[in-house]
Each structure stands twice: as structure tokens, then as C-alpha cells.
XYZ file of C-alpha atoms in Angstrom:
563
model
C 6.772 -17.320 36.257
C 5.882 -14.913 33.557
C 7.826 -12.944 31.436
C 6.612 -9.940 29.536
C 2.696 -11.842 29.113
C 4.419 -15.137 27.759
C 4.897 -18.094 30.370
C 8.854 -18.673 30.835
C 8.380 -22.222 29.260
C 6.495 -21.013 26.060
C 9.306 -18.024 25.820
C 11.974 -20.873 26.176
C 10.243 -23.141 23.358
C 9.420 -20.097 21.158
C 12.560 -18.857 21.190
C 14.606 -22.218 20.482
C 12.066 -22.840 17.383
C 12.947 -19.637 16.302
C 16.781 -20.348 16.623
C 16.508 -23.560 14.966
C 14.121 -22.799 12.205
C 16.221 -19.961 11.117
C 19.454 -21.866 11.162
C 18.255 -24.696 9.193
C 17.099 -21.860 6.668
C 20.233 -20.236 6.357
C 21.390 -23.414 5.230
C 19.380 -24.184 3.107
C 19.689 -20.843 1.225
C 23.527 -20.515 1.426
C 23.565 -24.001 -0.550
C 20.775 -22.883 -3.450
C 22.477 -19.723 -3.814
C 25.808 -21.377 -4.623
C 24.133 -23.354 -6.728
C 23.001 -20.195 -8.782
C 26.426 -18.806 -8.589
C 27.404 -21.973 -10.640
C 24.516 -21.077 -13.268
C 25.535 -17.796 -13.750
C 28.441 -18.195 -14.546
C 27.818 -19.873 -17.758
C 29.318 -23.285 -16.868
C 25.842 -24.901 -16.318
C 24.407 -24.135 -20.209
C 25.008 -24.014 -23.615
C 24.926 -20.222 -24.878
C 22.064 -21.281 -27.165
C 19.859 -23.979 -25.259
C 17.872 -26.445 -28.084
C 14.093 -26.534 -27.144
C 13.657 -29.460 -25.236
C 16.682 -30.578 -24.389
C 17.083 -30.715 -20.448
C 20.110 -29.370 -18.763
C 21.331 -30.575 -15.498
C 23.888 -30.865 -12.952
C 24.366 -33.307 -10.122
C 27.157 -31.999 -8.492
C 24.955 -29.536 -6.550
C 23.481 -30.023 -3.041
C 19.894 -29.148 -1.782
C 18.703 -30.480 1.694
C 15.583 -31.490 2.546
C 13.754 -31.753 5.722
C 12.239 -35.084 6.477
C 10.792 -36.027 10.100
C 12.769 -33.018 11.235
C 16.109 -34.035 9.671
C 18.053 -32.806 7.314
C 19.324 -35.201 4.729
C 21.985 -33.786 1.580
C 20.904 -35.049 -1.686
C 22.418 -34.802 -5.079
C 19.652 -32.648 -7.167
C 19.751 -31.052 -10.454
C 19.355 -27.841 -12.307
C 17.422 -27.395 -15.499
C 16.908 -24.210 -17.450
C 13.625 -23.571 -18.562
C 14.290 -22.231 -21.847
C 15.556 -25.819 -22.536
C 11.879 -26.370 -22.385
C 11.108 -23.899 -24.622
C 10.585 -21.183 -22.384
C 11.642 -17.731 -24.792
C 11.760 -14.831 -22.226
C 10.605 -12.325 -25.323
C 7.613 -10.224 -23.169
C 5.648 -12.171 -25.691
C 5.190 -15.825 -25.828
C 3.124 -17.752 -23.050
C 5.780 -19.101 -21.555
C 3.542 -21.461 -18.847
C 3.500 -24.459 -20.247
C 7.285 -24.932 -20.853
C 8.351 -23.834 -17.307
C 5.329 -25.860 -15.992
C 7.373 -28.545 -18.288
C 10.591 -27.865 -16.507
C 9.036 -27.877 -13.139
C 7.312 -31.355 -13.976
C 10.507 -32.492 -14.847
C 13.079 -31.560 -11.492
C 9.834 -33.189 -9.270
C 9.709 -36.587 -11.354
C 13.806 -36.950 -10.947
C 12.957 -35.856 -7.112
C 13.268 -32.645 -6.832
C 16.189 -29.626 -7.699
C 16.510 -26.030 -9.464
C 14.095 -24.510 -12.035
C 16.295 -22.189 -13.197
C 14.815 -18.710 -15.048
C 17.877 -16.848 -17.102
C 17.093 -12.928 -17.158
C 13.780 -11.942 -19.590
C 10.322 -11.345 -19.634
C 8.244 -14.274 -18.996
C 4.621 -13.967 -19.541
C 2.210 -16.511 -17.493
C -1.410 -17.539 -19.214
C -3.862 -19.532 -18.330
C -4.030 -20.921 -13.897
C -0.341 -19.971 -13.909
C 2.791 -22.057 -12.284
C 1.560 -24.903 -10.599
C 4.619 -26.044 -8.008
C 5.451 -29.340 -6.971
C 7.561 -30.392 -3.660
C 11.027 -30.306 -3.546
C 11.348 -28.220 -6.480
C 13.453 -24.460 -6.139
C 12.858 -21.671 -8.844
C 15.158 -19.269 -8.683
C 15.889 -16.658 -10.962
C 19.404 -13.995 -11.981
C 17.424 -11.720 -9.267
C 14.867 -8.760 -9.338
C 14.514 -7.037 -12.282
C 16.106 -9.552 -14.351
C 13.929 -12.456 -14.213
C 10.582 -11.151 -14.543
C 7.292 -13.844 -14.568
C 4.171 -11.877 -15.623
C 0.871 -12.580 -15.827
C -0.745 -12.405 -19.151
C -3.672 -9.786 -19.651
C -7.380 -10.129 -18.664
C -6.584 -13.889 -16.888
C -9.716 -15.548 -14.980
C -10.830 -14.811 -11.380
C -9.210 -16.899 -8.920
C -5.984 -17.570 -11.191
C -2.371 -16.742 -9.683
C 0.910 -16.295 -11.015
C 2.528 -19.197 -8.623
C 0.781 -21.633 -6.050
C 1.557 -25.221 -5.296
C -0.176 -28.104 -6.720
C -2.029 -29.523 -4.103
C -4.482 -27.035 -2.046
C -5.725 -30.075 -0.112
C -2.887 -31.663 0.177
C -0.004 -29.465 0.298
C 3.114 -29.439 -0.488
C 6.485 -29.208 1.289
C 9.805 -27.814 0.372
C 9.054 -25.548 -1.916
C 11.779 -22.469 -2.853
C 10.717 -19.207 -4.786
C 13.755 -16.806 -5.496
C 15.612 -13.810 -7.207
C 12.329 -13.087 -9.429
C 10.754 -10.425 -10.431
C 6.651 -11.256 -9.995
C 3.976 -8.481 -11.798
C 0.545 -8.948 -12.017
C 0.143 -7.016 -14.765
C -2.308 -5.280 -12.762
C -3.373 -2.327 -15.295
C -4.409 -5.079 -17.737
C -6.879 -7.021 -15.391
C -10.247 -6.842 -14.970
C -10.806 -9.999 -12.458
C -9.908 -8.526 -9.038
C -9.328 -12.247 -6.781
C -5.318 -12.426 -8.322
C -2.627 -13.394 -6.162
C 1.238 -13.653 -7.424
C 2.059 -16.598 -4.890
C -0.694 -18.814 -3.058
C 0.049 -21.260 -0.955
C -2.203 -23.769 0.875
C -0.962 -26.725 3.555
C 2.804 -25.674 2.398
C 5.467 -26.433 4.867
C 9.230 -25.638 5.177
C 9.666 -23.244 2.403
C 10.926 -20.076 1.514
C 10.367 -16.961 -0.379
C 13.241 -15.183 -0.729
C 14.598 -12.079 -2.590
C 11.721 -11.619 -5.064
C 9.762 -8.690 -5.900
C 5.999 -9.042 -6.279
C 4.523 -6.040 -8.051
C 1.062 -4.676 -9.621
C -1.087 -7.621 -7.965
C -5.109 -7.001 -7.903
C -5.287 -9.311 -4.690
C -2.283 -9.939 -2.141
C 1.392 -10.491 -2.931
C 1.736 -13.829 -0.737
C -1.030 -15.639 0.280
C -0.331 -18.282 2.602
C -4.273 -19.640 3.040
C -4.999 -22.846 5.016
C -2.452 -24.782 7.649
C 0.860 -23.119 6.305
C 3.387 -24.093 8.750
C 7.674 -23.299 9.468
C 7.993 -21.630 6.161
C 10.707 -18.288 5.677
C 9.515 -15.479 3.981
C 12.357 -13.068 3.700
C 14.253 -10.194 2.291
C 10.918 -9.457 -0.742
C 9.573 -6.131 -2.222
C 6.098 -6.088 -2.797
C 4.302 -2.931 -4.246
C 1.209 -1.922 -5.534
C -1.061 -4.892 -4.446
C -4.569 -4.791 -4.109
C -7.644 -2.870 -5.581
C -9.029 -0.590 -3.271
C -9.589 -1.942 0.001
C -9.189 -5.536 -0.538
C -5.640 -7.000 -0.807
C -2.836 -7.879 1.811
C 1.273 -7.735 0.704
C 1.586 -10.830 2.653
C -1.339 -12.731 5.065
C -1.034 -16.196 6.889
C -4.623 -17.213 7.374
C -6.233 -20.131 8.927
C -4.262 -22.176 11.293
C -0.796 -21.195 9.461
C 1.745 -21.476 12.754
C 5.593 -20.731 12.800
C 5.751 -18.881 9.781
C 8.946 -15.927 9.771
C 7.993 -13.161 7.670
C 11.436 -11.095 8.068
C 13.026 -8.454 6.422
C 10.128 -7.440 3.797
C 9.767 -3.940 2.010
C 5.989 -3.416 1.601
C 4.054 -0.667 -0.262
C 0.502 -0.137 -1.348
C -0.426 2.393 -3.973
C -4.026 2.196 -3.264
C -5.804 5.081 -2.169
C -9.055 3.155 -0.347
C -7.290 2.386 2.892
C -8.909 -0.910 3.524
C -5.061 -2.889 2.310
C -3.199 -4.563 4.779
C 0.892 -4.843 4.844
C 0.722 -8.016 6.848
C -1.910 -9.950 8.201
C -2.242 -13.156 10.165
C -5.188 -14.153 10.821
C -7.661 -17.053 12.485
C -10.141 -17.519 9.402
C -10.401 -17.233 5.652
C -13.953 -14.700 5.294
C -16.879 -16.926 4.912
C -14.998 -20.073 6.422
C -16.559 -19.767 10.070
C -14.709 -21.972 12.642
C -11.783 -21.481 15.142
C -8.641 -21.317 13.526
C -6.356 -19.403 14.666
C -2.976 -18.573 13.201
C -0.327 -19.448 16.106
C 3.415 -18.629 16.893
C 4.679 -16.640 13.625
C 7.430 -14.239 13.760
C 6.952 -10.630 12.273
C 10.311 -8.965 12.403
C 12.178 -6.230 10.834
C 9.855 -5.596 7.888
C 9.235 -2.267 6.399
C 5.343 -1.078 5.379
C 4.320 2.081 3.845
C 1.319 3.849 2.744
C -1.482 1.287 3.724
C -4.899 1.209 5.198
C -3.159 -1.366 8.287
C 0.010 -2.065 8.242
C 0.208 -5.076 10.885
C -2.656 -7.172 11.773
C -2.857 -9.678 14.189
C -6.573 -11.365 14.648
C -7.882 -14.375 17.096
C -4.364 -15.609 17.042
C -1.923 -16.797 20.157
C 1.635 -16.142 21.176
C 2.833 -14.194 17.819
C 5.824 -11.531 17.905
C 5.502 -8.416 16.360
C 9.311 -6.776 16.288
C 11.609 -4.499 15.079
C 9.144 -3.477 12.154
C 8.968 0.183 10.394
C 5.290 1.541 9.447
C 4.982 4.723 7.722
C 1.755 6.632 6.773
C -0.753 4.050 7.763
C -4.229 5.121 7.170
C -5.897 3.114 9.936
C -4.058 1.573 12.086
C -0.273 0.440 12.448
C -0.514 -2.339 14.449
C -3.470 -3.963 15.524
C -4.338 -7.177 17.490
C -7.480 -8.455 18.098
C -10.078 -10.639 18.171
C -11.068 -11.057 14.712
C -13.836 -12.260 12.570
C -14.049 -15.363 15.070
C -14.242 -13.300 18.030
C -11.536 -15.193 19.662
C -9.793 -13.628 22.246
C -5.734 -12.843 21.422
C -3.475 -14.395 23.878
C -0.143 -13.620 24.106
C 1.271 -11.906 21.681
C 3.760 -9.278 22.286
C 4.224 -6.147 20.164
C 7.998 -5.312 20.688
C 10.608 -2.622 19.594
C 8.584 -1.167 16.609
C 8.719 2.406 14.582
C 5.319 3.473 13.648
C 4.772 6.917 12.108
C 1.573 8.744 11.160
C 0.564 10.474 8.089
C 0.880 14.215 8.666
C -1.845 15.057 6.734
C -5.608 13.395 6.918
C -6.900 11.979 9.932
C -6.175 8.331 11.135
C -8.884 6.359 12.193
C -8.220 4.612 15.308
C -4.164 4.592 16.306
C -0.503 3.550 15.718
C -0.861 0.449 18.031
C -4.196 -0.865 18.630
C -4.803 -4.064 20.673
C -7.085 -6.148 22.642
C -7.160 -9.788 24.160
C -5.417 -11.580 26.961
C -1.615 -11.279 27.745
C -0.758 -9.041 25.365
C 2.744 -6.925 25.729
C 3.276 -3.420 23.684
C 6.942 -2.723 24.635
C 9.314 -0.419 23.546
C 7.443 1.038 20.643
C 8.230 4.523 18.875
C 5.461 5.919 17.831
C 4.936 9.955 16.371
C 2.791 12.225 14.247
C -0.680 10.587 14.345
C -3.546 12.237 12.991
C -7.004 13.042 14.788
C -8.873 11.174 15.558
C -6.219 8.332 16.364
C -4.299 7.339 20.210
C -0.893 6.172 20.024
C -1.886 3.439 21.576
C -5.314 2.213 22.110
C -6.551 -0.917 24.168
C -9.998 -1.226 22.892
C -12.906 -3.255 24.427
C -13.452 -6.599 23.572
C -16.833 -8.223 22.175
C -16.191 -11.743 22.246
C -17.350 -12.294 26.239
C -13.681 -12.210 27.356
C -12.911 -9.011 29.359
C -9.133 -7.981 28.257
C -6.839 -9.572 31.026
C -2.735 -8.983 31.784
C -2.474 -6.514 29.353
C 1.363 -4.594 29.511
C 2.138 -1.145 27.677
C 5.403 -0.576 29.324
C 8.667 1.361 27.846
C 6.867 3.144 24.878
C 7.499 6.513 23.377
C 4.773 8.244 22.302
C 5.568 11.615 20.364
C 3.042 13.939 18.270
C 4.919 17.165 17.479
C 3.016 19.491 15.473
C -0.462 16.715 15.030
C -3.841 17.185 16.586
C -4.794 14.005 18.839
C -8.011 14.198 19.819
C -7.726 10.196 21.105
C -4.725 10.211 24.084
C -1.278 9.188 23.661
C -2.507 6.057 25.790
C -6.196 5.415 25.618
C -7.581 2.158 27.605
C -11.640 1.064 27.304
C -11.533 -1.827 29.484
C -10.198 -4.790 31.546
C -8.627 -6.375 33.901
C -4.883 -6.276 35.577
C -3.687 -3.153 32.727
C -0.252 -1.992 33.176
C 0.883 1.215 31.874
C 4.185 1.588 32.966
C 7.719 3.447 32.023
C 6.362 5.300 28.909
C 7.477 8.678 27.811
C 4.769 10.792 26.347
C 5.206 14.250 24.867
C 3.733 16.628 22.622
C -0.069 15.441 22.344
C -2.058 18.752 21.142
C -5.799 18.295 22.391
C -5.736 14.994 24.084
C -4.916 13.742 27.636
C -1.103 12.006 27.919
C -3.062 8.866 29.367
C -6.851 8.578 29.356
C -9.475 6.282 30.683
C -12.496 6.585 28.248
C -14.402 3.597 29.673
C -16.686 1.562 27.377
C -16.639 -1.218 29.977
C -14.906 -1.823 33.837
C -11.626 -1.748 34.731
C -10.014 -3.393 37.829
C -6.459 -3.516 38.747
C -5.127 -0.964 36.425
C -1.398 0.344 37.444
C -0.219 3.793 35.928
C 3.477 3.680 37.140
C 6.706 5.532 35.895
C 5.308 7.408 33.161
C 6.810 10.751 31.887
C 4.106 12.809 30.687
C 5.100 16.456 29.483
C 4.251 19.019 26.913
C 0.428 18.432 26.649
C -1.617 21.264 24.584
C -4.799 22.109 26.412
C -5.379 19.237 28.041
C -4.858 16.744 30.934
C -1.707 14.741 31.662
C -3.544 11.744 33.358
C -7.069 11.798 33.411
C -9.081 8.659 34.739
C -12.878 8.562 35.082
C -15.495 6.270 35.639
C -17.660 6.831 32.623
C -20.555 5.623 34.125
C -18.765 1.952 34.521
C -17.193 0.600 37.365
C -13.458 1.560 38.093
C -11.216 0.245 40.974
C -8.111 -0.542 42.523
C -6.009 1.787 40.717
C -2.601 3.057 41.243
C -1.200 6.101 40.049
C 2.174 6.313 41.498
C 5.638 7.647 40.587
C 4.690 9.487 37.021
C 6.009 12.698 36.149
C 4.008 15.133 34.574
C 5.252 18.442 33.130
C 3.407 21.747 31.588
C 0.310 20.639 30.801
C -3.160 22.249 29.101
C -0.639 24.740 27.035
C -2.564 27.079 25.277
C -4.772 27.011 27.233
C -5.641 30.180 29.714
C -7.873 28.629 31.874
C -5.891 25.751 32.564
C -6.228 22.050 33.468
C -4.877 19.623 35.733
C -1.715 17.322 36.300
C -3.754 14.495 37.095
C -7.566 14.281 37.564
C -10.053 11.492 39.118
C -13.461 11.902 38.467
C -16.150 10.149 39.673
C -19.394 10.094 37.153
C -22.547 8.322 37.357
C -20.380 4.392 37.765
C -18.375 3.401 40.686
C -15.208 4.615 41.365
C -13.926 2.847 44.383
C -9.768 2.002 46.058
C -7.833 5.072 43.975
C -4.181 5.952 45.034
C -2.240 8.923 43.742
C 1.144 8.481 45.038
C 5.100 9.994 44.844
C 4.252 11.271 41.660
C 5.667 15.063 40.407
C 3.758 17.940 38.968
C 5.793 20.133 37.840
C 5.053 23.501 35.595
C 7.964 25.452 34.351
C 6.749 28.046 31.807
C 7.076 31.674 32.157
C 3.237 31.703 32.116
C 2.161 28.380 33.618
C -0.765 26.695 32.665
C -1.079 23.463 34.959
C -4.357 24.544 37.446
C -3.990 22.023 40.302
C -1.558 19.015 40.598
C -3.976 16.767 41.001
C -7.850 17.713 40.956
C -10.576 15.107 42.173
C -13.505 15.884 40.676
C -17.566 14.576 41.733
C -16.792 14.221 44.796
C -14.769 10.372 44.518
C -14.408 8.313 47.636
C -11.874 6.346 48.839
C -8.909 8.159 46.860
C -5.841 8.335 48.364
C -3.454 11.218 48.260
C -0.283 11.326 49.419
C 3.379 12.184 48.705
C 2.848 13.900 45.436
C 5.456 16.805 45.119
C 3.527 20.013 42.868
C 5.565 22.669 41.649
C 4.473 25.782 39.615
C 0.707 25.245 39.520
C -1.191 28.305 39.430
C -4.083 27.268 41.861
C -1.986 24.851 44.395
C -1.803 21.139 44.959
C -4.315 19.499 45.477
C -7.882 20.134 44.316
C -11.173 18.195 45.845
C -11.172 15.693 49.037
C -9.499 12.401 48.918
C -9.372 10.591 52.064
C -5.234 11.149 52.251
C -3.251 13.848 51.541
């Protein structure tokens, strides 16, 4: 049994992993953030630390996950201007925190800890080491910055070992800047990870980066990324505020306020994705969590590409340039399967056109579910399921529950535009105010079989259609239309079109039923023609028990073999 695309068994797995990874997290963080209570309250340091002198206390507990257990260790604290570290805005500061992270890993791992200042980061930046937490007296107090013009392919943090990895690594209550305005190299990233496992980025901000915020790149698995502000990252249209690439699985990237300032629309809020450009192979990026983050202002805000069983949810996308949410096949041209797109806000610029649509998918299983999506641009849908190039025809595919709202935006796409596949369900949406675009269209660029267009309410539509599926010279069949409601459509439009239209073209159109659905004009001046109009002479169309009221040229327009 299936539920919502996902298999009952994977739902049941998924969702205890997701339990269990974020309980073991919130432990972890409640104990490191007591720890820094102790620090900051002045009991863990002298008020004027001697360069190299290490400071430390061992009555503070981290945990640690080994073989899936947690184990409570004694671990220490050490300051890193006991290193030498001065905070000025000044002095390189890398070396003496690179000291103090050295350090807390040889005596197996603690708390970096980085007192409020201005911390500025030369050379390859803040190599990290497992086990080891730096934490700082929060955003905007604790600020590590990267020097001015560093070398391409340098970062402000990444762990030690990009072959090896690293696990158990904790970055928080930092202020990151990439000192972005005094760069030339563009490939910086503020935190880079590669192989890391069962770590956490919490509560720091990552700001003026020329590449991505967090780049998890290579097999990053079960690690939290939560509560961060990153803003103005990339250059142009390369960068990502966060991106799991490359068989990264069971990340949770919750919570996050994302922003680009970049005016070349190619940045991405979040990405994950099956394979790191010019690394051919499959790869894909399986069974992360995207949840309750906020993204504003870039060229995508979500991406999902060649991956399997990800959730989108709960996230807020303003002003995207392309696309809100996309997922599919990717740079691999692996199908998608399963991933479910649940419960999100997506809003369009209200100037400028947007390129494709607020929630654009492809692939195999795939569930867009209780979405909100308004004011899109032309030449954008609100939600688009695109054809698919990799050999697999889409499959299972569920848009059920959306709402779909464009008040006062041309839409020259649909509010629900589908290209092809097999066993589509468009059900229980609510679409209203689309200016110059049908409430659902088929605008085939390949067949479609088994496509159900149930429970729909589909009203205010400026001169155009409310339904409108055609053949487009491909074949369409077994279709259902049944039990929609469609009200005052083509306004604005004198001449008028049509509740719901079937038109046969130059493919095949075969096993059509229009059923128990309601047409239903109400204006003073009504501009729905026909309830439902059959056009080019279709065969095999059934029908029957439609109720039409207020049309201005009757029910039912053409032949279909019912009525």
C-alpha cells in the first residue's frame, strides 16, 4: 500500500529516522549550549587570557555518536584567544584558532570557544577536526572573516579530511562573512564539508560569500543544519545558500533564513543534488529533510535533482526568479522518485516575468500537496509537470490539495500545466484568478495515459479556459474529468470561451469522460460560451451528468458519444 507516492514501509522508516535523528540532536545541542552558558558567564576565563595558556573545563558534557550510540564524555573548553587569537578586525587570527582547534582534537575532542570580536581568517582558512564544537557569544558578536583577495578554492571553515571525512563536527552562534566586496577569486565557500557525518550547523549567520554559504559536497550523511541566516552569497548566477551534493543522504536542513542579493538569477536557496558538475556518475542525494526554511529573492529557491524519497515542507519562497521549487532529473538524467513536495508558501515576484513556475517537477512518484502558491509572472504555471529526457516517461505523479492564486499577474503558462506521463493525478486543487491562461492545461510535449482531473475548483479565469485538454499531436487517453467545479470563465473576454474543452488535433485522443462536474457562470454579463465544448470532432468522449448554469450558448458543444 501506498501513501501519498511513498510505499507505507519507506514512510514508516523515513519518518522514525527523522524522529530519532532529531531527538538525538536536540540533545546534543541542549548540552553544548549549557556549556556556553557556563562560558559566558565569566566563570570559565580569566578577564585577561595570557597568549598561550589553554583554558579548560572538564565538568562539561558533550555526547558523541559511535555505532549509533550515544556515549557522555567529559570534554573541555578552550578559548582561543588563549592561543593568541586577538579579535581586533586586524590580526590573522587562523593560525591561533587553528592552534586551539588542534588542541580540543588531540585531548579528544570539546569546545573551541570564540569570545565576541572580529576575527579575520588568511590563508586555506579553519581546518576542523572530529569531535571538536566551535561555538561562538552568537551572531553579530563573534564574527570570523575572511581576509581580502584569498586564493580560489579557499573557505572560511571545512573539515580536515575531504577524503576521509570527518564526524561530529559542531559550528555555532557565529557570525561568518566572506568579505565578499574584497575578493576577486569567485570559487569561496564559508563552510565546506566533504564525507562529514552527524553534525550540526546551528545559529550562525553566513554573509557576503562569492560561492555558497554551506557546501556539503561528497557522501555527507545525518547531519542538522538549523536555525542559520545566510545572505548575499554568490556572484551572479553561480552560488547556492546551502547544497547537499553527491550521495549526501539524511541531511535536515530546518529552519534557515536565506537571501541572495544577486541580480543574475542563476543562485539557488537550497539545492540537493545527484552530482558535483564535471563529476559524471550516478549519485544521487537520498532521504534529506527540507522543512520550514525561509528563501527570498533568488534565481531557484528549492532544487531537488536525480535524487529519491526527499521531503520538501513547510518552506516560505518569496520573489524567485525562476523557479520555486523544482525536482527533476538533473545533470545525470536520473529519474526523481519519490519525493513529495508538501505544505509550502511560494510567492511570485510582481514585477518581471518568471521563467518556468512556482513548483516545477518531473520523475516517478512524486507528490505536490497542499502548496500555496500566488502572483507568478508570465511566462510561469503554478505548477508545471514538465517532460522528462532521461528515457523514463513521468509515472504516479500526485498534485492534489493545492491552491493556486494569481490576483492581479498575467499567466500565460496555466495554474496547472502537465507535458507528459503516465497515471497523473490532479485532484482537490482550488484555482482562481489566472489572467490569460487555462485553470488546468494539457500542452503535450509527449503522451499521456491515465490522467485523472477530479475535485478541482476552478473559478475566476480572465479570457481563457477553465480545463482545457488536447492532444497536441501526441497520443492522449483514458482520461477522467469528473466532479470539478468551474466558475466564470474567459472574463474579459466578449466572445467567450468554454468551461471545459477536449480537442482532438492531429494525435490520438481516445477513452475521454466528462462527468458530474458544474459549470456555472454568475456575472451580470456572462462570459462562459458552452459548458463543455468538444472540439475536432474527438471520439469516444463521454458526456454525462454535467450540470451548466449561465452559459450564454448552452451545454454542451460538439458530439461525444454520451450526453
Amino acid at each position: 500500500m501506498r501513501k501519498g507516492g511513498i510505499s507505507m514501509k519507506r514512510f514508516k522508516i523515513i519518518t522514525m529516522d527523522f524522529v530519532g535523528i532529531m531527538f538525538v540532536f536536540a540533545f546534543l545541542i541542549a548540552r553544548y549550549v549549557s556549556a556556553v552558558s557556563i562560558i559566558d558567564s565569566g566563570t570559565s576565563e580569566p578577564a585577561n587570557p595570557v597568549v598561550g595558556q589553554e583554558f579548560y573545563r572538564t565538568d562539561l558534557y558533550a555526547h558523541e555518536i559511535y555505532d549509533g550510540q550515544w556515549v557522555r564524555q567529559d570534554k573541555e573548553v578552550r578559548n582561543v584567544k588563549a592561543f593568541g587569537a586577538k579579535g581586533d578586525g586586524i590580526t590573522d587570527d587562523r593560525a591561533a584558532i587553528q592552534l586551539a582547534v588542534n588542541s580540543v582534537a588531540n585531548a579528544g575532542g570539546g569546545i573551541v570557544y570564540v569570545p565576541a570580536g572580529t576575527y579575520m581568517i588568511g590563508g586555506v582558512g579553519i581546518k576542523m577536526l572530529e569531535n571538536v564544537a566551535i561555538i561562538g557569544a552568537g551572531m553579530g558578536k563573534s564574527v570570523l572573516k575572511m581576509t581580502a583577495g584569498r586564493a580560489e578554492g579557499t573557505h572560511l571553515l571545512e573539515n580536515d579530511s575531504f577524503f576521509n571525512g570527518n564526524k561530529r563536527l559542531i559550528i555555532a552562534d557565529l557570525t561568518l562573512d566572506g568579505n565578499k566586496a574584497n575578493q576577486t577569486a569567485a570559487g569561496l565557500t564559508l563552510i565546506r564539508f566533504a564525507k562529514v557525518t552527524f553534525s550540526i550547523v546551528r545559529n550562525v549567520e553566513l554573509v557576503h560569500g562569492r560561492q555558497h554559504g554551506i557546501d556539503m559536497t561528497d557522501s555527507n550523511t545525518d547531519n542538522l543544519i538549523i536555525g542559520n541566516v545566510i545572505d548575499d552569497f554568490g556572484l551572479g548566477s553561480v552560488g547556492f545558500g546551502i547544497v547537499a551534493i553527491t550521495n549526501s543522504h539524511r541531511n535536515r536542513i530546518i529552519g534557515n533564513w536565506i537571501r541572495s542579493q544577486e541580480t543574475g538569477g542563476g543562485v539557488t536557496g537550497i539545492g540537493i543534488d545527484d552530482v558535483t558538475s564535471g563529476q559524471p556518475g550516478i549519485s544521487p542525494s537520498n532521504e534529506n529533510i527540507v522543512m520550514g526554511n525561509t528563501i527570498v529573492n533568488t534565481g531557484i529557491g528549492i532544487m531537488i535533482e536525480g535524487s529519491h524519497r526527499n521531503i520538501i515542507e513547510g518552506n516560505t519562497i518569496t520573489n524567485p526568479i525562476s523557479i520555486g521549487i523544482q525536482v527533476d532529473e538533473g545533470q545525470n538524467l536520473i529519474a526523481p522518485i519519490d519525493n513529495r513536495v508538501v505544505n509550502n508558501v511560494v510567492v511570485g515576484p510582481t514585477t518581471g516575468q518568471t521563467q518556468y513556475g512556482a513548483i516545477h517537477v518531473d520523475g516517478i512518484g512524486t507528490v505536490v500537496e497542499n502548496n500555496s502558491i500566488t502572483s507568478f509572472a508570465s511566462p510561469a504555471s503554478g505548477i508545471l509537470v514538465s517532460n522528462i529526457s532521461s528515457g523514463n516517461q513521468n509515472r504516479h505523479i500526485r498534485i492534489v490539495g493545492n491552491q493556486i492564486d494569481n490576483t492581479g499577474i498575467t499567466l500565460s503558462g496555466a495554474g496547472i500545466l502537465v507535458k507528459e506521463g503516465r497515471d497523473i493525478s490532479i485532484t482537490g486543487n482550488r484555482i482562481t484568478n489566472i489572467d490569460q491562461a487555462p485553470g488546468i492545461n494539457l500542452n503535450l510535449s509527449g503522451d499521456i495515459t491515465y490522467l485523472r482531473i477530479r475535485d478541482n475548483y476552478v473559478a475566476e479565469i480572465t479570457r481563457q479556459i477553465g480545463i482545457y485538454v488536447a492532444d497536441s499531436g501526441f497520443t492522449l487517453k483514458d482520461v477522467e474529468i469528473t466532479d470539478n467545479i468551474v466558475v466564470n470563465v474567459s472574463k474579459g473576454n466578449p466572445a467567450g470561451d468554454s468551461g471545459i474543452v477536449v480537442a482532438k488535433s492531429t494525435g490520438i485522443l481516445d477513452r475521454v469522460r466528462v462527468c458530474r462536474n458544474r459549470i456555472i457562470d454568475d456575472q451580470a454579463t456572462p462570459t462562459t460560451k458552452f459548458g463543455v465544448l468538444l472540439s475536432g470532432n474527438p471520439t469516444n468522449v463521454e458526456v454525462i451528468r454535467n450540470q451548466v448554469a449561465g452559459t450564454t450558448n448552452g451545454a454542451v458543444s460538439g458530439a461525444p458519444d454520451g450526453v
